[in-house]
Structures are given as C-alpha cells and as structure tokens.
C-alpha cells in the first residue's frame, strides 16, 4: 500500500460501477488505478475522482502490473473553475495530455508540483486569458521532463547568442542556433527577441507579459512542434494540444 | 486467421473487454450448444440492422422516430439534453419529466479527442433555431467535462433566446450530510434554494 499526493489527469468509466483514473503522483509518477465502485451513488470516492482534483491517494500496488487499485482518495482541492471557462478547460486538458503522454512511471515530485501550480494558475486566469498561463505551465513541464530548450547559447556550438537579436530556433536541435550553425539547419523557425523573452520568462516561472493574438498562436504552434519533435511516442497526434491550439472548444 | 482468432479480435474491440476476457468469452461460447451462438449472432445482426439513432433526438430506436418523439402527449417545447441514450432511461424512471430529449452522444473530452464536431451539437442548435422550443435543460453529467459541455452548449444556444437551465447538483436524497464529500457539500451550499 502506498499513500501519496496525487492529481487526477484522466478518468473514464469502467464496467458498470468502476472508474479507471490516471494520476500523477509524488511517489510513483504517472499511474493508472481502478477505483472499484466509484460510480455507485454512495461510493466512498464521491466527487473526488473528477478531472484535475488534487488529493491523497491510497494505492494498492502489485509488482509487474500496470493497473493498481485505488483504495481511497481524500480530496484536498477540486478545480471546478476549470470548467467555468472553455479556454481554461481546453488549456488544462492540453497540460494533462502533455503529462499523460510523456511523463515517466517513476518518482518525480517536481512533475506533480509543476502541474499543480500550472492548474492553480489556470483556475485564476481571467476568462479569455488562459493561453499565456497555460503556455507557461507547459514549458515548465517540458523543463521538468528534461527537455528545456536552449535559449541563450547555440545548441550546436555553444556560442553565446545576442539576447536582443532574432534567432533561429530548431526543434530537432533543441533550441536556438548561431548564424553559422543555422545555415546548416534547414526547417528552422525564426524567434524574435520578444518571443525568446517570453519563453525565458515562462521557464523562469515569471508572470507572463501580455501577448497579442498572433503571438499567442505562434507560441502555441512552436510548443506543439517542439513536443512533436522531442516527445511524441509513436507518432500519435497530441489531440488535446491540437484542440487547444485550434480553439476547437473555446471558439 | 482462424474463426477463434476472428471472434477474439472482434470481442476485444468492445469497451472494457481485453484480449483475455475476449478469449474467455469465446471458449465459453464454444462450450455452449451451437444454437446459442446462432441466436447471439442473429441478435447482433438484428441490432445492427434495426436499431438506429432517432433523426430528431438521437435516442436509439427501431422505428422511424423514437417512441418519445412520436408521443403527442409529451411537451415538445421542452428539450432535455443528455450525454448518452442510456441517460434517458434514468430520467424516465423518475416519472417527473414529460418533455423531449436530445442525446449528444458523449461530452467534450479533448484528451480523448472528442470535440464539438463529434457530438450532435449542430443538430441541437438547428432544432432549437427551428422554433417551438421554450426551454432547454442541460442535463450533462456533473463532472468537469459535463460542466464544460454544458457551458459550450449555453454559449451555442444563447443567441436563440430560449430559456436555458442546468440540472441541480448536491446531496443525494436519503444521504447523510456527515458522510458527503466536501465537493458535493460545497455544490449544495452554492446551489441552495430559497424557502
């Protein structure tokens, strides 16, 4: 039996009365667990297993099995505000997908804390202003997963890059390139100084500067391309990230 | 591929049935008289051929339109929007509702790749715009995704001018306050009604 802080990233019904949840936990990383009887009207889980709820999970783990048993989940915080505006909802789903697809099934307390901070910030984001908050959370998760892009020195030759200059950003290389290296790197994007400042700020967990609509779209595209290049497992599309970028839900 | 492999593969496509369960069901059927398997096969064929979504409300029916849409005694000015056809049965069992329904076919779930175009939201908007509707009751589940779906519907239907309502949330009838979880109690307090 393991008792650990956890957050619900995904939940779906299983058979007549149970639910399967995917949690990000402090002790075990990402885990899948079955909550038997969770759909019964008087289940001990109550409303605890809703998406993005934080709490203390009591897991019965079995060596060699992917699906654990959730014995109890004591909610410490639910986040109904994420459903009170569709841009928050779409952004929260994108963050959850990022973790579900790419986080390892091993202890990583930083992941839980980072996604908790990001979702808390999203719940407080003014309506219509969730994108920059979610972009910040997503880049922090990318950094926590060990893929933070290099922004201040050439990722190929380590030459210092002028912080006020537009630079070449190549997803495959993992960051910015100096002029010489950029010439040998086709398919790169140009990153204006303001965009680089924004990403640097997000990675440093500073409050986001105001960004106009086209800049936000460009940042969402840059993030998605970066994720697809470095993290996508088996070429499956990032459905929630794409839906968030295309404003399919919050149009 | 053998007949056993074929059936296992088909059964394993069903929700909540993995390969092991599919194999178990297949061997169970093989132990039964052949007539039983034939009846199951016929029932599946009939299901596929006869049952279809009602063109008005997307409830499942074997008729041209479902029994609820065809019933002239029901209040056609009232539409209750539910996620799944099975939710209709739950509301009908209450005996309290005499209006019409609209089945969305799910709820917004970006992680599962379900967006507005995957649900019957456009036909609902069209149905309301066509007129004759006084109120739309949003009865999606009281989970985060159900709430987001209700919000999306609210935004889509706002311009229609019809009255929009959301089903109430809170303590279950017969439940003890002492044993209710904090989220449910908070919802009950927020949605309290004046006496």
mmCIF file with all atom_site columns, C-alpha atoms in Angstrom, chain A residues 7 34 38 82 109-110 118 121 132 134 153 177 204 207-208 215 220 223 234:
data_model
loop_
_atom_site.group_PDB
_atom_site.id
_atom_site.type_symbol
_atom_site.label_atom_id
_atom_site.label_alt_id
_atom_site.label_comp_id
_atom_site.label_asym_id
_atom_site.label_entity_id
_atom_site.label_seq_id
_atom_site.pdbx_PDB_ins_code
_atom_site.Cartn_x
_atom_site.Cartn_y
_atom_site.Cartn_z
_atom_site.occupancy
_atom_site.B_iso_or_equiv
_atom_site.pdbx_formal_charge
_atom_site.auth_seq_id
_atom_site.auth_comp_id
_atom_site.auth_asym_id
_atom_site.auth_atom_id
_atom_site.pdbx_PDB_model_num
ATOM 1  C CA . UNK A 1 7   ? -3.737  14.713 -9.056  1.00 0.00 ? 7   UNK A CA 1
ATOM 2  C CA . UNK A 1 34  ? -9.015  1.231  -10.799 1.00 0.00 ? 34  UNK A CA 1
ATOM 3  C CA . UNK A 1 38  ? -16.634 4.688  -7.804  1.00 0.00 ? 38  UNK A CA 1
ATOM 4  C CA . UNK A 1 82  ? -11.524 24.973 -14.935 1.00 0.00 ? 82  UNK A CA 1
ATOM 5  C CA . UNK A 1 109 ? 7.867   15.113 -7.151  1.00 0.00 ? 109 UNK A CA 1
ATOM 6  C CA . UNK A 1 110 ? 8.655   18.063 -9.414  1.00 0.00 ? 110 UNK A CA 1
ATOM 7  C CA . UNK A 1 118 ? 0.017   25.404 -13.565 1.00 0.00 ? 118 UNK A CA 1
ATOM 8  C CA . UNK A 1 121 ? -2.711  29.494 -12.076 1.00 0.00 ? 121 UNK A CA 1
ATOM 9  C CA . UNK A 1 132 ? -0.240  32.555 -21.775 1.00 0.00 ? 132 UNK A CA 1
ATOM 10 C CA . UNK A 1 134 ? -1.023  27.507 -19.968 1.00 0.00 ? 134 UNK A CA 1
ATOM 11 C CA . UNK A 1 153 ? 23.651  29.857 -26.382 1.00 0.00 ? 153 UNK A CA 1
ATOM 12 C CA . UNK A 1 177 ? 21.350  28.290 -33.230 1.00 0.00 ? 177 UNK A CA 1
ATOM 13 C CA . UNK A 1 204 ? 11.834  31.035 -15.055 1.00 0.00 ? 204 UNK A CA 1
ATOM 14 C CA . UNK A 1 207 ? 4.411   36.214 -14.733 1.00 0.00 ? 207 UNK A CA 1
ATOM 15 C CA . UNK A 1 208 ? 3.650   36.268 -18.426 1.00 0.00 ? 208 UNK A CA 1
ATOM 16 C CA . UNK A 1 215 ? 1.956   35.991 -30.950 1.00 0.00 ? 215 UNK A CA 1
ATOM 17 C CA . UNK A 1 220 ? 1.189   27.559 -29.279 1.00 0.00 ? 220 UNK A CA 1
ATOM 18 C CA . UNK A 1 223 ? 5.277   24.496 -28.356 1.00 0.00 ? 223 UNK A CA 1
ATOM 19 C CA . UNK A 1 234 ? 4.937   6.534  -31.973 1.00 0.00 ? 234 UNK A CA 1
#
